[in-house]
Amino acid sequence: FWLKSVRQSVMFAVPRLTSLRRVRSFSTHGVETLAVIGSGQMGTGIGIVAAARARTAVIFVDKFSEGLQRSEAFVEQWALKEVSKGRLSDGESGAFLKRMSWVTFDQLNAIRDADFVVEAVNEEFGVKKSVFQALSEHTKDSAILASNTSSISITKIAATAPRPENVIGMHFMNPVPIMKGVEVIRGLATSEDTKQRTLLLCQAMGKTPTFCDKDMPGFVVNRILMPYINEAFFVLQEGIASAEEIDSGMKLGTNVPMGPLTLADFIGLDTCLGIMRVLHDEFCDSKYRPSPLLQQYVTAGWLGKKTGQGVFRYK
């Protein structure tokens, strides 16, 4: 979730990719077709990078046709922007778009030949459980099923699937076309073959993976990042300093590009709260107790930049 500057919005209005003319086509990853379940900002970003860099066919699946339409419109706008910037030729743009397709969840049979599936739905275990159970019925036995979860146990998710050895965590950072990092998490039953194939796909997508050999809540990035953000809310709640002073102090004192409260607004306060609740529930440790102020903001619907109001107000 770490963004490079305040000016990079969560919807990554102008993603910057290395010129596709200079990107190697990796044939070793063995993925001809990749399916993405969930066509929101994360799912769309994952699909763009898979089609543009790994040169895979991409099938977007979503429960809502409106979400698919927004995803398709964004992909088309992204391709036009790349052409206007000289990073794509008209021919390359056309080939890129031809690799994409969009279907609703009731057309799940469309992914029966997919080699790799990335789930990118809401960060709720119940929702992910139903998705993985459906995927198990509509994908081939050799397909890898990856979850983009940012905090939920991969072992717990894999236990809902009949082939847990094929399940792995693949936590992309937002915005996906810009951020190079991705966490790859081995569940208790994840096979070595699944791990290696996933790492090869990461390489083909131009990502640098952080491999987590042990499946623990929050993995690496959010295990460290979310308590940091949560503590900033406690400092604000206790009146020690204003939101502006907290962010300024952390930027100037630790040389980070964005203060913790602004970062929380960009991530989404509901997302931050959800991850803190997972950490608190799973570890049963009071150091992960969500800040009451953070909970209050979420209850009020102040979710950050995406709603126009979070810790700060956005136009």
PDB file of C-alpha atoms in Angstrom:
ATOM      1  CA  PHE A   1       0.000   0.000   0.000  1.00  0.00           C
ATOM      2  CA  TRP A   2       2.949   2.333   0.286  1.00  0.00           C
ATOM      3  CA  LEU A   3       2.520   5.120  -2.268  1.00  0.00           C
ATOM      4  CA  LYS A   4       5.386   7.117  -3.678  1.00  0.00           C
ATOM      5  CA  SER A   5       3.815  10.556  -3.339  1.00  0.00           C
ATOM      6  CA  VAL A   6       0.660  12.241  -2.132  1.00  0.00           C
ATOM      7  CA  ARG A   7      -0.158  13.073  -5.725  1.00  0.00           C
ATOM      8  CA  GLN A   8      -0.544   9.403  -6.712  1.00  0.00           C
ATOM      9  CA  SER A   9      -4.230   8.721  -6.090  1.00  0.00           C
ATOM     10  CA  VAL A  10      -5.609   5.371  -5.109  1.00  0.00           C
ATOM     11  CA  MET A  11      -7.237   5.041  -8.524  1.00  0.00           C
ATOM     12  CA  PHE A  12      -3.781   5.479 -10.087  1.00  0.00           C
ATOM     13  CA  ALA A  13      -5.135   7.840 -12.717  1.00  0.00           C
ATOM     14  CA  VAL A  14      -1.986   7.677 -14.839  1.00  0.00           C
ATOM     15  CA  PRO A  15      -0.135   4.432 -14.153  1.00  0.00           C
ATOM     16  CA  ARG A  16       3.426   4.465 -15.408  1.00  0.00           C
ATOM     17  CA  LEU A  17       4.785   1.289 -16.926  1.00  0.00           C
ATOM     18  CA  THR A  18       8.094   0.759 -18.611  1.00  0.00           C
ATOM     19  CA  SER A  19       7.682   0.886 -22.374  1.00  0.00           C
ATOM     20  CA  LEU A  20       6.230  -2.393 -23.527  1.00  0.00           C
ATOM     21  CA  ARG A  21       8.663  -2.334 -26.444  1.00  0.00           C
ATOM     22  CA  ARG A  22      11.488  -2.850 -23.982  1.00  0.00           C
ATOM     23  CA  VAL A  23       9.767  -5.485 -21.834  1.00  0.00           C
ATOM     24  CA  ARG A  24      10.972  -9.039 -22.238  1.00  0.00           C
ATOM     25  CA  SER A  25       8.352 -11.663 -22.889  1.00  0.00           C
ATOM     26  CA  PHE A  26       8.923 -14.423 -20.354  1.00  0.00           C
ATOM     27  CA  SER A  27       7.912 -17.809 -21.692  1.00  0.00           C
ATOM     28  CA  THR A  28       9.111 -19.686 -18.612  1.00  0.00           C
ATOM     29  CA  HIS A  29       6.228 -18.779 -16.326  1.00  0.00           C
ATOM     30  CA  GLY A  30       3.897 -21.185 -18.151  1.00  0.00           C
ATOM     31  CA  VAL A  31       0.777 -19.049 -17.767  1.00  0.00           C
ATOM     32  CA  GLU A  32      -1.140 -18.562 -20.977  1.00  0.00           C
ATOM     33  CA  THR A  33      -4.416 -17.490 -19.360  1.00  0.00           C
ATOM     34  CA  LEU A  34      -4.810 -15.695 -16.050  1.00  0.00           C
ATOM     35  CA  ALA A  35      -8.188 -15.051 -14.445  1.00  0.00           C
ATOM     36  CA  VAL A  36      -8.790 -12.236 -11.975  1.00  0.00           C
ATOM     37  CA  ILE A  37     -11.772 -12.541  -9.636  1.00  0.00           C
ATOM     38  CA  GLY A  38     -12.856  -9.035  -8.726  1.00  0.00           C
ATOM     39  CA  SER A  39     -12.572  -6.111 -11.143  1.00  0.00           C
ATOM     40  CA  GLY A  40     -12.028  -3.266  -8.689  1.00  0.00           C
ATOM     41  CA  GLN A  41      -8.916  -1.112  -8.590  1.00  0.00           C
ATOM     42  CA  MET A  42      -6.666  -3.960  -7.411  1.00  0.00           C
ATOM     43  CA  GLY A  43      -8.067  -6.580  -9.753  1.00  0.00           C
ATOM     44  CA  THR A  44      -7.925  -4.250 -12.746  1.00  0.00           C
ATOM     45  CA  GLY A  45      -4.342  -3.294 -11.933  1.00  0.00           C
ATOM     46  CA  ILE A  46      -3.315  -6.941 -11.628  1.00  0.00           C
ATOM     47  CA  GLY A  47      -4.906  -7.706 -14.990  1.00  0.00           C
ATOM     48  CA  ILE A  48      -3.200  -4.763 -16.700  1.00  0.00           C
ATOM     49  CA  VAL A  49       0.244  -5.841 -15.530  1.00  0.00           C
ATOM     50  CA  ALA A  50      -0.364  -9.507 -16.395  1.00  0.00           C
ATOM     51  CA  ALA A  51      -1.462  -8.656 -19.944  1.00  0.00           C
ATOM     52  CA  ALA A  52       1.084  -5.893 -20.526  1.00  0.00           C
ATOM     53  CA  ARG A  53       4.197  -7.455 -19.042  1.00  0.00           C
ATOM     54  CA  ALA A  54       3.662 -11.204 -18.740  1.00  0.00           C
ATOM     55  CA  ARG A  55       1.700 -11.140 -22.034  1.00  0.00           C
ATOM     56  CA  THR A  56      -0.986 -13.486 -20.707  1.00  0.00           C
ATOM     57  CA  ALA A  57      -4.610 -13.552 -21.770  1.00  0.00           C
ATOM     58  CA  VAL A  58      -6.648 -12.082 -18.899  1.00  0.00           C
ATOM     59  CA  ILE A  59     -10.243 -12.848 -17.951  1.00  0.00           C
ATOM     60  CA  PHE A  60     -11.860 -10.507 -15.432  1.00  0.00           C
ATOM     61  CA  VAL A  61     -14.713 -11.973 -13.387  1.00  0.00           C
ATOM     62  CA  ASP A  62     -17.021  -9.922 -11.204  1.00  0.00           C
ATOM     63  CA  LYS A  63     -20.420 -10.344  -9.601  1.00  0.00           C
ATOM     64  CA  PHE A  64     -21.551  -6.937 -10.834  1.00  0.00           C
ATOM     65  CA  SER A  65     -21.710  -5.954 -14.508  1.00  0.00           C
ATOM     66  CA  GLU A  66     -21.277  -2.300 -13.524  1.00  0.00           C
ATOM     67  CA  GLY A  67     -17.903  -3.115 -12.008  1.00  0.00           C
ATOM     68  CA  LEU A  68     -16.850  -4.914 -15.164  1.00  0.00           C
ATOM     69  CA  GLN A  69     -17.878  -1.936 -17.283  1.00  0.00           C
ATOM     70  CA  ARG A  70     -15.823   0.439 -15.125  1.00  0.00           C
ATOM     71  CA  SER A  71     -12.858  -1.924 -15.326  1.00  0.00           C
ATOM     72  CA  GLU A  72     -13.083  -2.200 -19.112  1.00  0.00           C
ATOM     73  CA  ALA A  73     -13.380   1.571 -19.501  1.00  0.00           C
ATOM     74  CA  PHE A  74     -10.339   2.109 -17.296  1.00  0.00           C
ATOM     75  CA  VAL A  75      -8.253  -0.431 -19.221  1.00  0.00           C
ATOM     76  CA  GLU A  76      -9.170   1.251 -22.517  1.00  0.00           C
ATOM     77  CA  GLN A  77      -8.284   4.690 -21.109  1.00  0.00           C
ATOM     78  CA  TRP A  78      -5.004   3.334 -19.788  1.00  0.00           C
ATOM     79  CA  ALA A  79      -4.086   1.962 -23.222  1.00  0.00           C
ATOM     80  CA  LEU A  80      -4.955   5.265 -24.915  1.00  0.00           C
ATOM     81  CA  LYS A  81      -2.780   7.107 -22.403  1.00  0.00           C
ATOM     82  CA  GLU A  82       0.127   4.769 -23.073  1.00  0.00           C
ATOM     83  CA  VAL A  83      -0.199   5.403 -26.820  1.00  0.00           C
ATOM     84  CA  SER A  84      -0.339   9.179 -26.305  1.00  0.00           C
ATOM     85  CA  LYS A  85       2.833   9.002 -24.197  1.00  0.00           C
ATOM     86  CA  GLY A  86       4.639   6.952 -26.829  1.00  0.00           C
ATOM     87  CA  ARG A  87       4.961   3.942 -24.559  1.00  0.00           C
ATOM     88  CA  LEU A  88       2.688   1.849 -26.790  1.00  0.00           C
ATOM     89  CA  SER A  89       2.151   1.804 -30.528  1.00  0.00           C
ATOM     90  CA  ASP A  90      -1.380   1.536 -31.936  1.00  0.00           C
ATOM     91  CA  GLY A  91      -0.647  -2.077 -32.862  1.00  0.00           C
ATOM     92  CA  GLU A  92       0.659  -2.935 -29.399  1.00  0.00           C
ATOM     93  CA  SER A  93      -2.348  -1.285 -27.808  1.00  0.00           C
ATOM     94  CA  GLY A  94      -4.701  -3.297 -29.986  1.00  0.00           C
ATOM     95  CA  ALA A  95      -2.910  -6.555 -29.157  1.00  0.00           C
ATOM     96  CA  PHE A  96      -2.987  -5.685 -25.437  1.00  0.00           C
ATOM     97  CA  LEU A  97      -6.748  -5.043 -25.506  1.00  0.00           C
ATOM     98  CA  LYS A  98      -7.402  -8.260 -27.425  1.00  0.00           C
ATOM     99  CA  ARG A  99      -5.846 -10.211 -24.570  1.00  0.00           C
ATOM    100  CA  MET A 100      -8.561  -8.930 -22.211  1.00  0.00           C
ATOM    101  CA  SER A 101     -12.111 -10.175 -21.606  1.00  0.00           C
ATOM    102  CA  TRP A 102     -14.755  -9.505 -18.956  1.00  0.00           C
ATOM    103  CA  VAL A 103     -17.441 -11.910 -17.678  1.00  0.00           C
ATOM    104  CA  THR A 104     -19.899 -12.003 -14.787  1.00  0.00           C
ATOM    105  CA  PHE A 105     -19.648 -14.581 -12.004  1.00  0.00           C
ATOM    106  CA  ASP A 106     -22.483 -16.662 -13.467  1.00  0.00           C
ATOM    107  CA  GLN A 107     -20.193 -17.247 -16.479  1.00  0.00           C
ATOM    108  CA  LEU A 108     -17.439 -18.782 -14.363  1.00  0.00           C
ATOM    109  CA  ASN A 109     -17.049 -21.639 -16.828  1.00  0.00           C
ATOM    110  CA  ALA A 110     -15.140 -19.127 -18.978  1.00  0.00           C
ATOM    111  CA  ILE A 111     -12.093 -19.651 -16.747  1.00  0.00           C
ATOM    112  CA  ARG A 112     -12.071 -23.466 -16.898  1.00  0.00           C
ATOM    113  CA  ASP A 113      -8.819 -23.427 -18.917  1.00  0.00           C
ATOM    114  CA  ALA A 114      -7.079 -20.725 -16.859  1.00  0.00           C
ATOM    115  CA  ASP A 115      -3.591 -21.678 -15.675  1.00  0.00           C
ATOM    116  CA  PHE A 116      -3.534 -19.168 -12.839  1.00  0.00           C
ATOM    117  CA  VAL A 117      -6.313 -17.399 -10.901  1.00  0.00           C
ATOM    118  CA  VAL A 118      -5.893 -14.376  -8.653  1.00  0.00           C
ATOM    119  CA  GLU A 119      -8.710 -13.612  -6.231  1.00  0.00           C
ATOM    120  CA  ALA A 120      -9.041  -9.888  -5.495  1.00  0.00           C
ATOM    121  CA  VAL A 121     -12.416  -9.540  -3.768  1.00  0.00           C
ATOM    122  CA  ASN A 122     -13.335  -7.839  -0.490  1.00  0.00           C
ATOM    123  CA  GLU A 123     -11.114  -8.508   2.519  1.00  0.00           C
ATOM    124  CA  GLU A 124     -13.692 -10.717   4.231  1.00  0.00           C
ATOM    125  CA  PHE A 125     -13.029 -14.390   4.893  1.00  0.00           C
ATOM    126  CA  GLY A 126     -16.617 -15.441   4.183  1.00  0.00           C
ATOM    127  CA  VAL A 127     -16.529 -13.837   0.740  1.00  0.00           C
ATOM    128  CA  LYS A 128     -13.155 -15.386  -0.086  1.00  0.00           C
ATOM    129  CA  LYS A 129     -14.323 -18.796   1.136  1.00  0.00           C
ATOM    130  CA  SER A 130     -17.274 -18.791  -1.255  1.00  0.00           C
ATOM    131  CA  VAL A 131     -15.034 -17.672  -4.132  1.00  0.00           C
ATOM    132  CA  PHE A 132     -12.462 -20.422  -3.559  1.00  0.00           C
ATOM    133  CA  GLN A 133     -15.142 -23.066  -3.252  1.00  0.00           C
ATOM    134  CA  ALA A 134     -16.592 -21.934  -6.593  1.00  0.00           C
ATOM    135  CA  LEU A 135     -13.147 -21.796  -8.201  1.00  0.00           C
ATOM    136  CA  SER A 136     -12.450 -25.362  -7.178  1.00  0.00           C
ATOM    137  CA  GLU A 137     -15.462 -26.460  -9.221  1.00  0.00           C
ATOM    138  CA  HIS A 138     -14.678 -24.387 -12.312  1.00  0.00           C
ATOM    139  CA  THR A 139     -10.897 -24.631 -12.755  1.00  0.00           C
ATOM    140  CA  LYS A 140      -8.631 -27.423 -13.916  1.00  0.00           C
ATOM    141  CA  ASP A 141      -6.739 -29.483 -11.338  1.00  0.00           C
ATOM    142  CA  SER A 142      -3.373 -27.926 -12.240  1.00  0.00           C
ATOM    143  CA  ALA A 143      -4.535 -24.310 -11.881  1.00  0.00           C
ATOM    144  CA  ILE A 144      -2.884 -22.224  -9.182  1.00  0.00           C
ATOM    145  CA  LEU A 145      -5.347 -20.307  -7.017  1.00  0.00           C
ATOM    146  CA  ALA A 146      -3.798 -17.188  -5.498  1.00  0.00           C
ATOM    147  CA  SER A 147      -5.363 -14.785  -3.022  1.00  0.00           C
ATOM    148  CA  ASN A 148      -4.542 -11.089  -2.984  1.00  0.00           C
ATOM    149  CA  THR A 149      -5.472 -10.935   0.701  1.00  0.00           C
ATOM    150  CA  SER A 150      -3.489  -8.414   2.699  1.00  0.00           C
ATOM    151  CA  SER A 151      -3.862 -10.098   6.085  1.00  0.00           C
ATOM    152  CA  ILE A 152      -6.032 -13.250   6.133  1.00  0.00           C
ATOM    153  CA  SER A 153      -4.268 -16.577   6.677  1.00  0.00           C
ATOM    154  CA  ILE A 154      -3.493 -18.414   3.436  1.00  0.00           C
ATOM    155  CA  THR A 155      -3.736 -21.711   5.306  1.00  0.00           C
ATOM    156  CA  LYS A 156      -7.262 -20.787   6.399  1.00  0.00           C
ATOM    157  CA  ILE A 157      -8.264 -19.873   2.839  1.00  0.00           C
ATOM    158  CA  ALA A 158      -6.621 -23.010   1.401  1.00  0.00           C
ATOM    159  CA  ALA A 159      -8.582 -25.196   3.816  1.00  0.00           C
ATOM    160  CA  THR A 160     -11.759 -24.231   1.935  1.00  0.00           C
ATOM    161  CA  ALA A 161     -10.395 -25.668  -1.345  1.00  0.00           C
ATOM    162  CA  PRO A 162     -10.069 -29.369  -2.281  1.00  0.00           C
ATOM    163  CA  ARG A 163      -6.510 -28.793  -3.610  1.00  0.00           C
ATOM    164  CA  PRO A 164      -4.829 -26.714  -0.871  1.00  0.00           C
ATOM    165  CA  GLU A 165      -1.400 -27.479  -2.330  1.00  0.00           C
ATOM    166  CA  ASN A 166      -2.324 -25.220  -5.277  1.00  0.00           C
ATOM    167  CA  VAL A 167      -3.301 -22.249  -3.078  1.00  0.00           C
ATOM    168  CA  ILE A 168      -0.868 -19.414  -2.355  1.00  0.00           C
ATOM    169  CA  GLY A 169      -0.886 -15.793  -1.246  1.00  0.00           C
ATOM    170  CA  MET A 170      -0.003 -13.097  -3.783  1.00  0.00           C
ATOM    171  CA  HIS A 171      -0.425  -9.711  -2.098  1.00  0.00           C
ATOM    172  CA  PHE A 172       0.109  -6.932  -4.619  1.00  0.00           C
ATOM    173  CA  MET A 173       0.791  -3.355  -3.574  1.00  0.00           C
ATOM    174  CA  ASN A 174      -1.492  -0.556  -4.699  1.00  0.00           C
ATOM    175  CA  PRO A 175      -1.383   0.931  -7.316  1.00  0.00           C
ATOM    176  CA  VAL A 176      -0.348  -2.319  -8.991  1.00  0.00           C
ATOM    177  CA  PRO A 177       1.031  -0.907 -12.292  1.00  0.00           C
ATOM    178  CA  ILE A 178       3.374   1.393 -10.350  1.00  0.00           C
ATOM    179  CA  MET A 179       4.447  -0.498  -7.240  1.00  0.00           C
ATOM    180  CA  LYS A 180       7.096  -3.180  -7.792  1.00  0.00           C
ATOM    181  CA  GLY A 181       6.531  -5.062  -4.568  1.00  0.00           C
ATOM    182  CA  VAL A 182       4.415  -8.172  -4.075  1.00  0.00           C
ATOM    183  CA  GLU A 183       4.284 -10.513  -1.096  1.00  0.00           C
ATOM    184  CA  VAL A 184       4.175 -14.236  -1.914  1.00  0.00           C
ATOM    185  CA  ILE A 185       2.939 -16.292   1.028  1.00  0.00           C
ATOM    186  CA  ARG A 186       3.209 -20.040   1.416  1.00  0.00           C
ATOM    187  CA  GLY A 187       0.334 -21.668   3.280  1.00  0.00           C
ATOM    188  CA  LEU A 188       0.876 -24.755   5.385  1.00  0.00           C
ATOM    189  CA  ALA A 189      -0.076 -27.032   2.461  1.00  0.00           C
ATOM    190  CA  THR A 190       1.318 -24.955  -0.432  1.00  0.00           C
ATOM    191  CA  SER A 191       3.553 -27.096  -2.648  1.00  0.00           C
ATOM    192  CA  GLU A 192       7.047 -26.158  -3.799  1.00  0.00           C
ATOM    193  CA  ASP A 193       5.848 -26.314  -7.407  1.00  0.00           C
ATOM    194  CA  THR A 194       3.105 -23.774  -6.669  1.00  0.00           C
ATOM    195  CA  LYS A 195       5.652 -21.502  -5.001  1.00  0.00           C
ATOM    196  CA  GLN A 196       8.119 -21.672  -7.904  1.00  0.00           C
ATOM    197  CA  ARG A 197       5.477 -21.117 -10.581  1.00  0.00           C
ATOM    198  CA  THR A 198       4.155 -18.109  -8.681  1.00  0.00           C
ATOM    199  CA  LEU A 199       7.620 -16.574  -8.311  1.00  0.00           C
ATOM    200  CA  LEU A 200       8.218 -17.014 -12.060  1.00  0.00           C
ATOM    201  CA  LEU A 201       4.958 -15.222 -12.811  1.00  0.00           C
ATOM    202  CA  CYS A 202       5.950 -12.391 -10.460  1.00  0.00           C
ATOM    203  CA  GLN A 203       9.199 -12.003 -12.393  1.00  0.00           C
ATOM    204  CA  ALA A 204       7.346 -11.962 -15.706  1.00  0.00           C
ATOM    205  CA  MET A 205       5.020  -9.266 -14.350  1.00  0.00           C
ATOM    206  CA  GLY A 206       8.016  -7.109 -13.468  1.00  0.00           C
ATOM    207  CA  LYS A 207       7.544  -7.528  -9.723  1.00  0.00           C
ATOM    208  CA  THR A 208      10.109  -8.105  -6.974  1.00  0.00           C
ATOM    209  CA  PRO A 209       8.580 -10.613  -4.551  1.00  0.00           C
ATOM    210  CA  THR A 210       9.022 -10.738  -0.805  1.00  0.00           C
ATOM    211  CA  PHE A 211       8.618 -14.416  -0.003  1.00  0.00           C
ATOM    212  CA  CYS A 212       6.978 -15.314   3.305  1.00  0.00           C
ATOM    213  CA  ASP A 213       7.848 -18.910   4.181  1.00  0.00           C
ATOM    214  CA  LYS A 214       5.623 -18.801   7.252  1.00  0.00           C
ATOM    215  CA  ASP A 215       1.947 -17.900   7.068  1.00  0.00           C
ATOM    216  CA  MET A 216       1.241 -15.414   9.838  1.00  0.00           C
ATOM    217  CA  PRO A 217      -1.471 -12.697   9.933  1.00  0.00           C
ATOM    218  CA  GLY A 218      -0.443  -9.486   8.184  1.00  0.00           C
ATOM    219  CA  PHE A 219       2.566 -11.221   6.589  1.00  0.00           C
ATOM    220  CA  VAL A 220       5.443  -8.673   6.451  1.00  0.00           C
ATOM    221  CA  VAL A 221       4.213  -5.341   5.097  1.00  0.00           C
ATOM    222  CA  ASN A 222       0.932  -4.952   6.971  1.00  0.00           C
ATOM    223  CA  ARG A 223       2.261  -6.612  10.108  1.00  0.00           C
ATOM    224  CA  ILE A 224       4.619  -3.611  10.360  1.00  0.00           C
ATOM    225  CA  LEU A 225       2.689  -0.880   8.539  1.00  0.00           C
ATOM    226  CA  MET A 226      -0.767  -1.128  10.111  1.00  0.00           C
ATOM    227  CA  PRO A 227       0.298  -0.868  13.771  1.00  0.00           C
ATOM    228  CA  TYR A 228       2.335   2.210  12.731  1.00  0.00           C
ATOM    229  CA  ILE A 229      -0.772   3.807  11.215  1.00  0.00           C
ATOM    230  CA  ASN A 230      -2.911   2.714  14.167  1.00  0.00           C
ATOM    231  CA  GLU A 231      -0.494   4.325  16.621  1.00  0.00           C
ATOM    232  CA  ALA A 232      -0.725   7.599  14.670  1.00  0.00           C
ATOM    233  CA  PHE A 233      -4.488   7.507  15.301  1.00  0.00           C
ATOM    234  CA  PHE A 234      -3.870   6.995  19.018  1.00  0.00           C
ATOM    235  CA  VAL A 235      -1.543  10.018  19.025  1.00  0.00           C
ATOM    236  CA  LEU A 236      -4.223  12.074  17.256  1.00  0.00           C
ATOM    237  CA  GLN A 237      -6.932  10.752  19.590  1.00  0.00           C
ATOM    238  CA  GLU A 238      -4.929  11.730  22.678  1.00  0.00           C
ATOM    239  CA  GLY A 239      -4.477  15.286  21.384  1.00  0.00           C
ATOM    240  CA  ILE A 240      -0.689  15.101  21.429  1.00  0.00           C
ATOM    241  CA  ALA A 241      -0.489  16.844  18.051  1.00  0.00           C
ATOM    242  CA  SER A 242      -2.717  17.761  15.118  1.00  0.00           C
ATOM    243  CA  ALA A 243      -3.034  15.513  12.085  1.00  0.00           C
ATOM    244  CA  GLU A 244      -0.917  17.927  10.065  1.00  0.00           C
ATOM    245  CA  GLU A 245       1.815  17.999  12.710  1.00  0.00           C
ATOM    246  CA  ILE A 246       1.846  14.209  13.059  1.00  0.00           C
ATOM    247  CA  ASP A 247       2.313  13.729   9.320  1.00  0.00           C
ATOM    248  CA  SER A 248       4.872  16.522   9.050  1.00  0.00           C
ATOM    249  CA  GLY A 249       6.870  15.163  11.981  1.00  0.00           C
ATOM    250  CA  MET A 250       7.030  11.662  10.512  1.00  0.00           C
ATOM    251  CA  LYS A 251       7.939  12.902   7.021  1.00  0.00           C
ATOM    252  CA  LEU A 252      10.715  15.166   8.265  1.00  0.00           C
ATOM    253  CA  GLY A 253      11.896  12.867  11.025  1.00  0.00           C
ATOM    254  CA  THR A 254      11.964   9.551   9.153  1.00  0.00           C
ATOM    255  CA  ASN A 255      12.265  10.707   5.520  1.00  0.00           C
ATOM    256  CA  VAL A 256       9.114   8.889   4.394  1.00  0.00           C
ATOM    257  CA  PRO A 257       7.296  10.423   1.395  1.00  0.00           C
ATOM    258  CA  MET A 258       3.895  10.452   3.094  1.00  0.00           C
ATOM    259  CA  GLY A 259       2.745  10.780   6.683  1.00  0.00           C
ATOM    260  CA  PRO A 260       0.861   7.904   8.339  1.00  0.00           C
ATOM    261  CA  LEU A 261      -2.526   9.636   8.428  1.00  0.00           C
ATOM    262  CA  THR A 262      -2.421  10.712   4.787  1.00  0.00           C
ATOM    263  CA  LEU A 263      -1.301   7.215   3.884  1.00  0.00           C
ATOM    264  CA  ALA A 264      -4.253   5.782   5.808  1.00  0.00           C
ATOM    265  CA  ASP A 265      -6.616   8.045   3.862  1.00  0.00           C
ATOM    266  CA  PHE A 266      -5.150   6.802   0.587  1.00  0.00           C
ATOM    267  CA  ILE A 267      -5.356   3.150   1.627  1.00  0.00           C
ATOM    268  CA  GLY A 268      -8.886   3.537   2.988  1.00  0.00           C
ATOM    269  CA  LEU A 269      -9.653   3.752   6.703  1.00  0.00           C
ATOM    270  CA  ASP A 270     -12.033   0.802   6.438  1.00  0.00           C
ATOM    271  CA  THR A 271      -9.219  -1.298   4.994  1.00  0.00           C
ATOM    272  CA  CYS A 272      -6.856  -0.225   7.784  1.00  0.00           C
ATOM    273  CA  LEU A 273      -9.453  -1.049  10.427  1.00  0.00           C
ATOM    274  CA  GLY A 274     -10.213  -4.423   8.855  1.00  0.00           C
ATOM    275  CA  ILE A 275      -6.550  -5.424   8.895  1.00  0.00           C
ATOM    276  CA  MET A 276      -6.095  -4.258  12.495  1.00  0.00           C
ATOM    277  CA  ARG A 277      -9.094  -6.349  13.513  1.00  0.00           C
ATOM    278  CA  VAL A 278      -7.593  -9.417  11.846  1.00  0.00           C
ATOM    279  CA  LEU A 279      -4.267  -8.855  13.648  1.00  0.00           C
ATOM    280  CA  HIS A 280      -6.031  -8.299  16.976  1.00  0.00           C
ATOM    281  CA  ASP A 281      -8.302 -11.343  16.606  1.00  0.00           C
ATOM    282  CA  GLU A 282      -5.596 -13.699  15.362  1.00  0.00           C
ATOM    283  CA  PHE A 283      -2.806 -12.738  17.781  1.00  0.00           C
ATOM    284  CA  CYS A 284      -5.040 -11.941  20.789  1.00  0.00           C
ATOM    285  CA  ASP A 285      -2.515  -9.256  21.678  1.00  0.00           C
ATOM    286  CA  SER A 286      -3.630  -5.837  22.947  1.00  0.00           C
ATOM    287  CA  LYS A 287      -0.853  -4.103  20.991  1.00  0.00           C
ATOM    288  CA  TYR A 288      -3.018  -4.640  17.891  1.00  0.00           C
ATOM    289  CA  ARG A 289      -6.149  -3.110  19.445  1.00  0.00           C
ATOM    290  CA  PRO A 290      -7.683  -0.766  16.830  1.00  0.00           C
ATOM    291  CA  SER A 291      -7.761   2.885  17.799  1.00  0.00           C
ATOM    292  CA  PRO A 292     -11.272   3.959  18.891  1.00  0.00           C
ATOM    293  CA  LEU A 293     -10.847   7.100  16.766  1.00  0.00           C
ATOM    294  CA  LEU A 294     -10.127   4.992  13.679  1.00  0.00           C
ATOM    295  CA  GLN A 295     -13.263   2.965  14.406  1.00  0.00           C
ATOM    296  CA  GLN A 296     -15.276   6.147  14.857  1.00  0.00           C
ATOM    297  CA  TYR A 297     -14.151   7.553  11.500  1.00  0.00           C
ATOM    298  CA  VAL A 298     -15.160   4.341   9.738  1.00  0.00           C
ATOM    299  CA  THR A 299     -18.538   4.305  11.496  1.00  0.00           C
ATOM    300  CA  ALA A 300     -19.110   7.873  10.293  1.00  0.00           C
ATOM    301  CA  GLY A 301     -18.344   6.847   6.715  1.00  0.00           C
ATOM    302  CA  TRP A 302     -15.125   8.878   6.684  1.00  0.00           C
ATOM    303  CA  LEU A 303     -13.118   6.300   4.760  1.00  0.00           C
ATOM    304  CA  GLY A 304     -10.461   8.540   3.253  1.00  0.00           C
ATOM    305  CA  LYS A 305      -9.792   9.874  -0.204  1.00  0.00           C
ATOM    306  CA  LYS A 306     -12.265   7.536  -1.901  1.00  0.00           C
ATOM    307  CA  THR A 307     -15.172   9.152  -0.022  1.00  0.00           C
ATOM    308  CA  GLY A 308     -13.758  12.689   0.014  1.00  0.00           C
ATOM    309  CA  GLN A 309     -13.387  12.723   3.792  1.00  0.00           C
ATOM    310  CA  GLY A 310     -11.073  10.857   6.113  1.00  0.00           C
ATOM    311  CA  VAL A 311      -8.561  12.353   8.507  1.00  0.00           C
ATOM    312  CA  PHE A 312      -8.283  15.079   5.884  1.00  0.00           C
ATOM    313  CA  ARG A 313     -10.884  16.477   3.484  1.00  0.00           C
ATOM    314  CA  TYR A 314     -10.510  15.938  -0.266  1.00  0.00           C
ATOM    315  CA  LYS A 315     -12.236  17.791  -3.080  1.00  0.00           C
TER     316      LYS A 315
END
